XYZ file of C-alpha atoms in Angstrom:
284
model
C 187.726 95.975 143.456
C 189.690 99.728 142.613
C 188.163 101.966 139.880
C 191.024 101.719 137.112
C 188.988 104.388 135.465
C 190.512 106.730 137.330
C 192.295 109.769 135.656
C 192.083 108.729 132.194
C 190.477 109.922 129.424
C 186.726 107.847 129.014
C 185.385 109.793 126.508
C 183.184 108.354 124.181
C 183.968 106.067 121.084
C 183.077 103.529 118.123
C 183.704 99.860 119.377
C 186.687 99.690 116.874
C 188.271 102.970 117.811
C 188.726 104.823 114.936
C 189.134 108.306 115.687
C 186.231 111.102 115.037
C 183.438 108.518 115.476
C 180.136 109.712 117.126
C 178.680 107.046 118.254
C 177.833 106.903 122.028
C 178.350 110.728 121.929
C 175.540 113.223 123.653
C 173.184 114.974 121.099
C 174.319 118.372 122.381
C 178.312 117.302 121.309
C 177.466 116.297 117.759
C 178.662 117.767 115.131
C 175.988 120.359 113.635
C 176.577 118.815 109.457
C 174.898 115.210 111.049
C 172.198 116.894 112.442
C 171.742 119.549 109.360
C 171.193 116.109 107.266
C 169.198 114.073 109.183
C 167.056 117.004 109.384
C 167.003 116.988 105.563
C 166.066 114.017 104.781
C 163.228 113.576 107.204
C 161.427 116.453 106.297
C 161.517 115.142 102.296
C 160.147 112.128 103.427
C 157.756 113.448 106.306
C 154.675 114.045 103.778
C 154.791 110.640 101.922
C 155.897 108.201 104.946
C 151.763 108.754 106.181
C 151.108 106.725 103.018
C 153.170 103.886 103.478
C 150.469 101.902 104.008
C 148.361 103.167 101.537
C 151.158 101.973 99.010
C 152.077 98.825 100.470
C 148.317 98.004 100.161
C 147.193 99.736 97.028
C 148.269 97.649 94.249
C 146.549 94.292 96.281
C 144.074 92.369 94.707
C 140.579 93.088 95.725
C 139.135 89.964 96.935
C 135.547 91.487 96.725
C 132.550 89.578 97.394
C 129.902 89.087 95.160
C 126.652 89.345 97.690
C 123.874 88.243 97.010
C 124.633 86.697 94.388
C 127.385 84.403 94.925
C 126.816 84.047 98.908
C 130.572 83.233 100.637
C 131.097 79.918 102.504
C 129.653 79.349 105.840
C 132.649 77.398 107.858
C 131.153 73.693 109.113
C 130.386 74.866 112.303
C 128.198 78.488 111.790
C 125.894 79.272 114.505
C 122.987 80.017 111.837
C 119.072 79.709 112.216
C 117.827 76.979 114.930
C 116.296 73.821 113.814
C 113.862 71.384 115.578
C 114.954 67.951 114.076
C 113.508 64.732 113.990
C 113.895 61.007 114.830
C 114.134 59.115 111.393
C 110.057 57.938 111.804
C 109.080 61.395 111.639
C 108.991 61.594 115.616
C 110.040 64.789 117.065
C 113.089 64.987 119.037
C 112.193 67.482 121.128
C 110.718 66.885 124.677
C 109.487 69.891 126.619
C 111.685 70.321 128.621
C 112.567 73.751 128.062
C 116.344 73.752 129.215
C 116.970 75.267 125.908
C 114.814 78.099 127.196
C 116.363 78.317 130.867
C 119.967 78.188 129.382
C 119.736 81.479 127.252
C 121.064 84.244 128.214
C 118.575 86.397 126.360
C 115.800 84.964 127.113
C 114.830 84.679 123.269
C 112.851 80.649 123.373
C 109.297 80.313 125.200
C 108.138 76.374 125.072
C 105.392 74.958 126.096
C 105.402 71.179 126.837
C 102.280 68.803 126.617
C 101.799 65.239 127.326
C 101.334 62.842 124.555
C 98.559 61.213 124.209
C 97.449 57.298 123.105
C 94.291 58.102 122.969
C 92.897 56.583 120.183
C 91.878 59.582 117.854
C 88.014 58.827 117.601
C 88.299 59.370 121.945
C 89.256 62.416 121.171
C 92.850 61.306 122.103
C 95.766 63.965 120.530
C 98.605 61.695 119.213
C 102.056 61.084 120.300
C 104.406 63.107 118.408
C 107.331 62.536 120.648
C 108.915 59.510 121.911
C 109.100 60.267 125.286
C 105.978 61.687 128.047
C 105.894 64.976 126.722
C 106.448 67.111 123.090
C 106.684 70.658 122.836
C 103.380 71.899 121.917
C 104.652 75.673 121.080
C 108.501 76.311 120.331
C 109.268 80.151 119.588
C 112.502 81.785 119.167
C 113.071 85.793 118.718
C 115.758 86.437 116.905
C 115.237 90.097 118.046
C 116.464 88.847 120.879
C 118.941 86.292 119.795
C 122.793 86.444 120.074
C 123.103 83.230 118.536
C 125.170 81.881 121.361
C 124.927 77.867 120.867
C 124.185 78.027 124.879
C 120.940 76.577 123.975
C 121.854 73.422 121.862
C 123.857 72.144 124.519
C 122.125 72.554 127.241
C 119.826 70.311 125.166
C 119.590 66.613 126.023
C 118.302 64.742 123.137
C 119.976 66.681 120.821
C 116.546 68.256 119.209
C 117.570 71.462 118.504
C 120.541 72.353 116.385
C 121.462 75.005 114.311
C 121.981 75.493 110.445
C 124.725 77.295 108.718
C 121.189 79.582 107.280
C 122.124 83.444 108.205
C 120.109 85.541 106.181
C 116.911 86.007 108.262
C 116.774 90.253 108.038
C 113.152 91.698 107.681
C 111.300 94.771 107.687
C 108.326 93.245 109.864
C 109.561 92.470 113.534
C 106.566 90.326 113.927
C 108.504 87.816 111.269
C 111.378 87.538 113.059
C 109.601 85.498 115.691
C 109.697 81.825 114.152
C 107.428 79.374 115.566
C 107.475 75.432 116.217
C 106.228 75.424 111.917
C 109.378 77.391 110.869
C 111.666 75.834 113.046
C 110.808 72.198 112.640
C 112.831 70.133 109.986
C 111.347 69.185 106.892
C 110.505 65.517 106.274
C 113.079 62.962 104.758
C 112.521 59.557 103.060
C 111.314 57.247 105.679
C 109.629 59.797 107.850
C 106.134 60.102 108.190
C 104.045 63.642 110.299
C 103.156 62.844 113.455
C 101.137 62.192 115.242
C 101.531 58.874 115.781
C 102.705 55.941 118.068
C 106.124 54.375 118.569
C 107.203 51.573 116.410
C 105.961 48.061 117.599
C 108.231 46.520 120.197
C 110.195 49.985 121.265
C 110.572 52.045 123.759
C 112.310 55.824 124.605
C 115.352 54.647 124.903
C 115.688 53.031 121.572
C 114.982 55.301 119.828
C 117.881 57.650 121.063
C 119.698 54.486 120.714
C 119.684 54.617 116.652
C 117.264 51.274 117.012
C 115.160 53.088 114.684
C 115.827 53.823 111.395
C 112.519 54.134 109.578
C 108.829 53.964 110.178
C 107.080 50.800 110.128
C 103.752 49.483 108.564
C 101.748 49.733 110.980
C 102.834 53.534 111.609
C 102.354 54.158 107.686
C 98.458 52.363 108.730
C 97.672 54.885 111.358
C 99.007 57.981 109.589
C 96.769 56.980 106.567
C 93.609 55.863 108.906
C 93.756 59.220 110.149
C 94.565 61.413 107.192
C 91.605 59.726 105.694
C 89.171 60.233 108.897
C 90.697 64.276 108.832
C 89.872 64.694 105.317
C 86.299 63.563 106.120
C 85.762 66.035 108.709
C 87.257 68.882 106.483
C 84.535 67.728 104.267
C 81.272 67.735 106.802
C 82.756 71.189 107.808
C 82.705 72.162 103.841
C 79.608 71.470 103.571
C 77.892 72.980 107.047
C 79.120 76.199 105.901
C 81.857 75.819 108.857
C 85.441 77.106 108.263
C 87.875 73.959 108.994
C 90.845 74.183 110.733
C 93.904 75.570 109.425
C 96.022 72.470 110.226
C 93.405 69.878 109.735
C 94.037 68.696 113.475
C 92.317 71.144 116.466
C 95.541 68.460 118.206
C 98.658 69.473 116.156
C 101.219 71.413 117.314
C 102.543 74.887 116.867
C 102.004 78.470 117.959
C 98.315 79.019 118.038
C 99.412 82.804 117.617
C 100.259 81.578 113.955
C 97.759 82.441 110.963
C 98.733 80.053 109.394
C 101.348 77.860 110.026
C 104.393 77.598 107.728
C 103.490 80.260 105.613
C 106.954 82.415 105.349
C 108.390 84.846 102.869
C 112.194 84.607 104.124
C 114.278 81.580 102.052
C 114.259 79.605 105.447
C 110.421 78.499 104.838
C 111.239 76.448 101.327
C 112.280 73.440 102.336
C 115.534 73.873 103.481
C 117.653 69.945 103.580
C 119.586 68.260 105.237
C 122.762 69.097 103.120
C 122.017 72.843 103.981
C 122.349 72.177 108.125
C 125.349 71.747 109.892
C 123.509 68.683 111.863
C 121.485 67.719 109.355
C 117.721 66.651 109.636
C 118.340 63.876 111.511
C 122.088 64.213 113.230
């Protein structure tokens, strides 16, 4: 196609064809008056242009967080301090499989499992702490390393480990940030008994995870009463012999052997948190 602009005046003009318009005119061809007016306005507003964001926000209402007097509620699925859950009768859900420790990318979890022992206590048995073959005898989480990613609770096959909404974990002692099993175990709720004690009559391990157990039975209550009475008698005999009684009252009780006083901690989480303060509750 032939170019029909050859020999014609193609100087830039306004869309409406108004003469004298400088729209589209190169900078070097514009009038000096337009350049002077633009430069004057730019110089006039230049000192305050940088404060535009400040002026736009300084009159807005400030949302002040009155922490710690009024802590802000966390999200429903907030990743806070961990919790070891129990079955409705009080037995522990943790079976000592150590999958949570293997899944932890920060190597912050230490688990040592042990076998449950159904041998009577008077014959040297240690008792049953979980419905499975094993239970977590030692459970530690080092919160100096933990990154609260939640991979440990995803790896747990029994839903024994969940994360609560508690986040006030700061301390001036590094040793207190290594939580032991007695600090991570969920508190006993209604219908629960402190282990060790046998499983409910006629129930198997699968029955616990299928939700068929809703609380302790009379046989379990009688077993716990007899166990506690026997333990009290042993402690009384030890005190008569000027011996130092066991801290836990039972040498077979789980927990960190290095903990001087199991459960003793000066942080808020040691004040027996209830199920309402956790995301999953004490018995998810």
